């Protein structure tokens, strides 16, 4: 329909304001599907992609790197096996247990090397207490208390227990990677925000809070499997979070979220939503 031009002496009406996007409790600056899309763009075969298996798991590597998970798991399951640890306890060789613990953690990217070196602060009695606590933590004979016992044994060495989540959880995460999660609170917090889940504040590690972190890792694993991906274990899940929530990846995710927001705004405008 023809509309006559606005008379020249009459000011033009101001443009209608752009409708505000409706508030949604399910909207995030990034989405889990954005993470998966970024992951598959880089690793087109998913967790079985040769690039992923080579970079992260160390498959076919000529020499081991700290980020290679398969070698780390193999070493942890050998040096920290129940038979070996209990045999060392029987011999009273607690020093060897602490040495093996240091060896396992120092050869991964899971724990800051500075924290591992802090074990040198422990005297003979403290190292013996740590060895016993480690065995009970990995292979508990009682259902409760092993987590708190390990924290207590580590407290003389670690200057910042609030920052010791990676140290404490990497032990079970390497020995039992299909059942236990290595917790890195910063990445887990970002993942929880994207998935609209609540996590406890990353204070001093505790068994109760650990269960909340592990539940999130399990949920990420389920979401990946529902999308046809097959993480080998919870180390793959952790590295999925680490790679897709890196600064470089998050810049890409933020761009995807911005485009999605613009499309949503355009759709609302087209429908005349105010």
Tab-separated table of C-alpha atoms in Angstrom:
chain	number	residue	atom	x	y	z
A	1	UNK	CA	0.000	0.000	0.000
A	2	UNK	CA	1.266	3.472	-0.929
A	3	UNK	CA	2.149	5.809	1.969
A	4	UNK	CA	2.532	9.544	1.259
A	5	UNK	CA	5.891	11.081	2.174
A	6	UNK	CA	6.261	12.833	5.478
A	7	UNK	CA	5.721	16.609	5.143
A	8	UNK	CA	9.107	18.368	5.196
A	9	UNK	CA	8.266	20.638	8.148
A	10	UNK	CA	7.004	17.799	10.293
A	11	UNK	CA	9.675	15.931	12.235
A	12	UNK	CA	9.934	12.253	11.458
A	13	UNK	CA	8.723	9.898	14.130
A	14	UNK	CA	11.568	8.275	16.072
A	15	UNK	CA	12.250	4.657	15.148
A	16	UNK	CA	10.495	2.060	17.239
A	17	UNK	CA	12.777	0.672	19.922
A	18	UNK	CA	14.182	-2.785	19.312
A	19	UNK	CA	12.278	-5.271	21.488
A	20	UNK	CA	14.240	-6.583	24.411
A	21	UNK	CA	14.997	-10.274	24.416
A	22	UNK	CA	12.863	-12.155	26.903
A	23	UNK	CA	14.689	-13.344	29.996
A	24	UNK	CA	15.246	-17.071	29.983
A	25	UNK	CA	16.685	-19.171	32.749
A	26	UNK	CA	17.876	-21.661	30.123
A	27	UNK	CA	19.930	-19.229	28.052
A	28	UNK	CA	23.699	-19.098	28.340
A	29	UNK	CA	26.423	-17.016	26.735
A	30	UNK	CA	27.611	-20.321	25.290
A	31	UNK	CA	25.823	-23.617	24.866
A	32	UNK	CA	26.916	-27.206	25.212
A	33	UNK	CA	26.140	-27.754	21.537
A	34	UNK	CA	28.517	-24.893	20.703
A	35	UNK	CA	31.219	-26.714	22.657
A	36	UNK	CA	30.559	-29.936	20.768
A	37	UNK	CA	30.582	-28.104	17.426
A	38	UNK	CA	33.947	-26.494	18.228
A	39	UNK	CA	35.321	-29.862	19.360
A	40	UNK	CA	34.213	-31.685	16.201
A	41	UNK	CA	35.514	-28.888	14.003
A	42	UNK	CA	38.969	-29.506	15.429
A	43	UNK	CA	38.695	-33.267	16.035
A	44	UNK	CA	36.454	-34.491	13.235
A	45	UNK	CA	36.510	-38.077	14.484
A	46	UNK	CA	35.640	-37.122	18.049
A	47	UNK	CA	37.527	-38.865	20.820
A	48	UNK	CA	38.652	-41.532	18.358
A	49	UNK	CA	40.164	-38.978	15.967
A	50	UNK	CA	43.863	-39.684	15.335
A	51	UNK	CA	44.664	-36.077	16.257
A	52	UNK	CA	42.908	-36.390	19.640
A	53	UNK	CA	44.379	-39.806	20.396
A	54	UNK	CA	47.842	-38.587	19.480
A	55	UNK	CA	47.678	-35.196	21.209
A	56	UNK	CA	45.789	-36.153	24.357
A	57	UNK	CA	46.203	-39.877	24.854
A	58	UNK	CA	49.701	-40.260	23.399
A	59	UNK	CA	48.751	-43.044	20.990
A	60	UNK	CA	51.657	-43.704	18.638
A	61	UNK	CA	53.890	-41.126	20.324
A	62	UNK	CA	57.628	-41.746	20.120
A	63	UNK	CA	58.168	-40.137	23.503
A	64	UNK	CA	55.828	-39.401	26.386
A	65	UNK	CA	54.619	-35.874	27.038
A	66	UNK	CA	52.996	-34.710	30.264
A	67	UNK	CA	49.615	-34.285	28.569
A	68	UNK	CA	49.525	-37.914	27.380
A	69	UNK	CA	46.861	-39.605	29.495
A	70	UNK	CA	47.360	-43.258	28.558
A	71	UNK	CA	50.935	-43.351	29.848
A	72	UNK	CA	49.930	-41.481	33.014
A	73	UNK	CA	47.126	-43.944	33.744
A	74	UNK	CA	49.368	-46.932	33.073
A	75	UNK	CA	52.064	-45.617	35.405
A	76	UNK	CA	49.580	-44.723	38.157
A	77	UNK	CA	47.885	-48.105	38.015
A	78	UNK	CA	51.280	-49.801	38.264
A	79	UNK	CA	52.979	-47.730	40.972
A	80	UNK	CA	49.823	-47.117	43.000
A	81	UNK	CA	48.221	-50.543	42.692
A	82	UNK	CA	46.703	-51.951	45.864
A	83	UNK	CA	49.015	-54.975	45.962
A	84	UNK	CA	52.135	-52.848	45.568
A	85	UNK	CA	51.066	-50.240	48.121
A	86	UNK	CA	50.033	-52.730	50.791
A	87	UNK	CA	53.241	-54.706	50.249
A	88	UNK	CA	55.266	-51.524	50.764
A	89	UNK	CA	53.311	-50.831	53.954
A	90	UNK	CA	54.043	-54.343	55.188
A	91	UNK	CA	57.746	-53.688	54.666
A	92	UNK	CA	57.453	-50.311	56.370
A	93	UNK	CA	58.682	-48.700	53.168
A	94	UNK	CA	56.451	-45.633	53.336
A	95	UNK	CA	59.161	-43.452	51.798
A	96	UNK	CA	58.876	-45.407	48.542
A	97	UNK	CA	55.117	-44.843	48.475
A	98	UNK	CA	55.541	-41.067	48.706
A	99	UNK	CA	58.272	-41.197	46.063
A	100	UNK	CA	55.968	-43.125	43.721
A	101	UNK	CA	53.167	-40.648	44.404
A	102	UNK	CA	55.455	-37.756	43.462
A	103	UNK	CA	56.630	-39.566	40.334
A	104	UNK	CA	53.089	-40.165	39.090
A	105	UNK	CA	51.866	-36.601	39.613
A	106	UNK	CA	55.010	-34.844	38.394
A	107	UNK	CA	54.711	-36.474	34.973
A	108	UNK	CA	51.242	-35.106	34.172
A	109	UNK	CA	49.673	-31.730	33.428
A	110	UNK	CA	46.954	-32.394	35.992
A	111	UNK	CA	48.775	-30.979	39.021
A	112	UNK	CA	51.049	-27.913	39.243
A	113	UNK	CA	54.605	-29.137	39.690
A	114	UNK	CA	55.084	-26.613	42.491
A	115	UNK	CA	52.505	-28.449	44.593
A	116	UNK	CA	54.195	-31.792	44.003
A	117	UNK	CA	57.527	-30.342	45.131
A	118	UNK	CA	55.909	-29.169	48.366
A	119	UNK	CA	55.895	-32.803	49.494
A	120	UNK	CA	59.607	-32.291	50.207
A	121	UNK	CA	58.552	-30.254	53.256
A	122	UNK	CA	57.291	-33.356	55.045
A	123	UNK	CA	59.435	-34.987	57.688
A	124	UNK	CA	59.766	-38.758	58.061
A	125	UNK	CA	56.729	-39.177	60.303
A	126	UNK	CA	54.576	-36.943	58.116
A	127	UNK	CA	55.579	-38.863	54.989
A	128	UNK	CA	54.664	-42.127	56.705
A	129	UNK	CA	51.257	-40.681	57.632
A	130	UNK	CA	50.737	-39.550	54.037
A	131	UNK	CA	51.609	-43.009	52.707
A	132	UNK	CA	49.041	-44.661	54.975
A	133	UNK	CA	46.400	-42.047	54.127
A	134	UNK	CA	47.017	-42.532	50.403
A	135	UNK	CA	46.438	-46.283	50.625
A	136	UNK	CA	43.231	-45.778	52.583
A	137	UNK	CA	42.102	-43.082	50.142
A	138	UNK	CA	42.586	-45.240	47.061
A	139	UNK	CA	41.504	-48.546	48.602
A	140	UNK	CA	39.296	-47.697	51.598
A	141	UNK	CA	38.280	-50.401	54.016
A	142	UNK	CA	35.622	-48.082	55.420
A	143	UNK	CA	33.091	-46.111	53.395
A	144	UNK	CA	33.789	-42.760	55.050
A	145	UNK	CA	36.793	-40.749	56.110
A	146	UNK	CA	39.422	-41.566	53.494
A	147	UNK	CA	39.096	-38.192	51.741
A	148	UNK	CA	39.405	-36.224	54.971
A	149	UNK	CA	42.315	-38.402	56.041
A	150	UNK	CA	44.255	-37.608	52.889
A	151	UNK	CA	43.617	-33.872	53.281
A	152	UNK	CA	44.838	-34.019	56.874
A	153	UNK	CA	48.009	-35.844	55.829
A	154	UNK	CA	48.696	-33.334	53.052
A	155	UNK	CA	48.049	-30.227	55.136
A	156	UNK	CA	51.633	-29.917	56.505
A	157	UNK	CA	52.933	-29.828	52.916
A	158	UNK	CA	50.416	-27.852	50.879
A	159	UNK	CA	50.374	-24.163	51.711
A	160	UNK	CA	46.986	-23.580	50.060
A	161	UNK	CA	44.505	-26.367	50.655
A	162	UNK	CA	41.778	-24.427	48.818
A	163	UNK	CA	43.920	-24.717	45.715
A	164	UNK	CA	44.649	-28.423	46.141
A	165	UNK	CA	41.606	-29.874	44.367
A	166	UNK	CA	43.632	-31.008	41.365
A	167	UNK	CA	46.282	-32.641	43.571
A	168	UNK	CA	43.789	-34.520	45.720
A	169	UNK	CA	41.467	-35.722	42.955
A	170	UNK	CA	44.124	-36.616	40.381
A	171	UNK	CA	45.105	-39.665	42.437
A	172	UNK	CA	41.830	-41.553	42.104
A	173	UNK	CA	41.265	-39.980	38.691
A	174	UNK	CA	44.414	-41.622	37.317
A	175	UNK	CA	44.068	-44.978	39.050
A	176	UNK	CA	40.322	-45.250	38.337
A	177	UNK	CA	39.738	-42.950	35.328
A	178	UNK	CA	36.396	-44.486	34.380
A	179	UNK	CA	34.917	-43.958	37.841
A	180	UNK	CA	36.616	-40.878	39.264
A	181	UNK	CA	37.116	-37.332	38.034
A	182	UNK	CA	40.158	-35.093	38.198
A	183	UNK	CA	38.699	-31.799	39.384
A	184	UNK	CA	39.900	-28.442	38.124
A	185	UNK	CA	37.446	-26.052	39.787
A	186	UNK	CA	37.826	-23.194	37.300
A	187	UNK	CA	36.890	-25.305	34.280
A	188	UNK	CA	34.163	-27.112	36.186
A	189	UNK	CA	32.644	-23.783	37.226
A	190	UNK	CA	32.539	-22.600	33.602
A	191	UNK	CA	30.989	-25.888	32.525
A	192	UNK	CA	28.390	-25.712	35.277
A	193	UNK	CA	27.390	-22.207	34.190
A	194	UNK	CA	26.911	-23.327	30.593
A	195	UNK	CA	24.813	-26.294	31.705
A	196	UNK	CA	22.934	-24.265	34.337
A	197	UNK	CA	24.071	-26.391	37.233
A	198	UNK	CA	25.132	-25.258	40.667
A	199	UNK	CA	28.422	-26.286	42.209
A	200	UNK	CA	29.711	-25.642	45.721
A	201	UNK	CA	32.350	-22.976	46.147
A	202	UNK	CA	35.818	-24.380	45.591
A	203	UNK	CA	36.931	-24.250	49.194
A	204	UNK	CA	38.942	-26.869	51.017
A	205	UNK	CA	38.415	-30.223	49.252
A	206	UNK	CA	35.827	-32.484	50.852
A	207	UNK	CA	34.151	-35.766	49.961
A	208	UNK	CA	30.716	-34.148	49.835
A	209	UNK	CA	31.767	-31.400	47.428
A	210	UNK	CA	33.753	-33.883	45.353
A	211	UNK	CA	30.562	-35.852	44.676
A	212	UNK	CA	28.996	-32.697	43.210
A	213	UNK	CA	31.972	-32.174	40.889
A	214	UNK	CA	31.991	-35.810	39.827
A	215	UNK	CA	28.242	-35.673	39.147
A	216	UNK	CA	28.856	-32.784	36.743
A	217	UNK	CA	31.592	-34.747	34.952
A	218	UNK	CA	29.208	-37.693	34.647
A	219	UNK	CA	26.521	-35.446	33.204
A	220	UNK	CA	28.942	-34.073	30.612
A	221	UNK	CA	29.867	-37.657	29.736
A	222	UNK	CA	26.181	-38.570	29.259
A	223	UNK	CA	25.540	-35.500	27.118
A	224	UNK	CA	28.499	-36.370	24.908
A	225	UNK	CA	27.303	-39.948	24.470
A	226	UNK	CA	23.804	-38.760	23.596
A	227	UNK	CA	25.406	-36.820	20.737
A	228	UNK	CA	27.175	-39.899	19.416
A	229	UNK	CA	30.565	-39.209	20.984
A	230	UNK	CA	32.435	-41.819	23.001
A	231	UNK	CA	34.850	-40.478	25.627
A	232	UNK	CA	37.106	-43.254	26.826
A	233	UNK	CA	36.939	-42.151	30.453
A	234	UNK	CA	36.555	-39.098	32.664
A	235	UNK	CA	40.007	-37.895	31.630
A	236	UNK	CA	38.612	-37.463	28.121
A	237	UNK	CA	35.713	-35.561	29.685
A	238	UNK	CA	38.111	-33.287	31.565
A	239	UNK	CA	40.159	-32.622	28.443
A	240	UNK	CA	36.975	-31.908	26.490
A	241	UNK	CA	36.222	-29.179	29.034
A	242	UNK	CA	39.800	-27.907	29.022
A	243	UNK	CA	39.973	-27.602	25.233
A	244	UNK	CA	36.478	-26.285	24.534
A	245	UNK	CA	36.642	-23.797	27.418
A	246	UNK	CA	40.119	-22.492	26.625
A	247	UNK	CA	40.345	-18.733	25.907
A	248	UNK	CA	40.661	-19.402	22.170
A	249	UNK	CA	37.665	-21.721	22.085
A	250	UNK	CA	35.555	-19.445	24.287
A	251	UNK	CA	36.125	-16.555	21.896
A	252	UNK	CA	34.624	-18.733	19.164
A	253	UNK	CA	31.777	-19.828	21.429
A	254	UNK	CA	31.011	-16.216	22.343
A	255	UNK	CA	30.779	-15.362	18.641
A	256	UNK	CA	28.361	-18.229	18.068
A	257	UNK	CA	26.281	-17.088	21.041
A	258	UNK	CA	26.193	-13.532	19.692
A	259	UNK	CA	24.975	-14.718	16.298
A	260	UNK	CA	22.327	-16.844	17.989
A	261	UNK	CA	21.206	-13.840	20.034
A	262	UNK	CA	20.937	-11.711	16.889
A	263	UNK	CA	18.918	-14.401	15.118
A	264	UNK	CA	16.590	-14.658	18.099
A	265	UNK	CA	16.158	-10.888	18.167
A	266	UNK	CA	15.466	-10.838	14.435
A	267	UNK	CA	12.855	-13.569	14.770
A	268	UNK	CA	11.137	-11.650	17.549
A	269	UNK	CA	11.135	-8.475	15.466
A	270	UNK	CA	9.669	-10.326	12.505
A	271	UNK	CA	6.859	-11.619	14.713
A	272	UNK	CA	6.312	-8.183	16.257
A	273	UNK	CA	7.167	-9.330	19.771
A	274	UNK	CA	7.513	-6.390	22.154
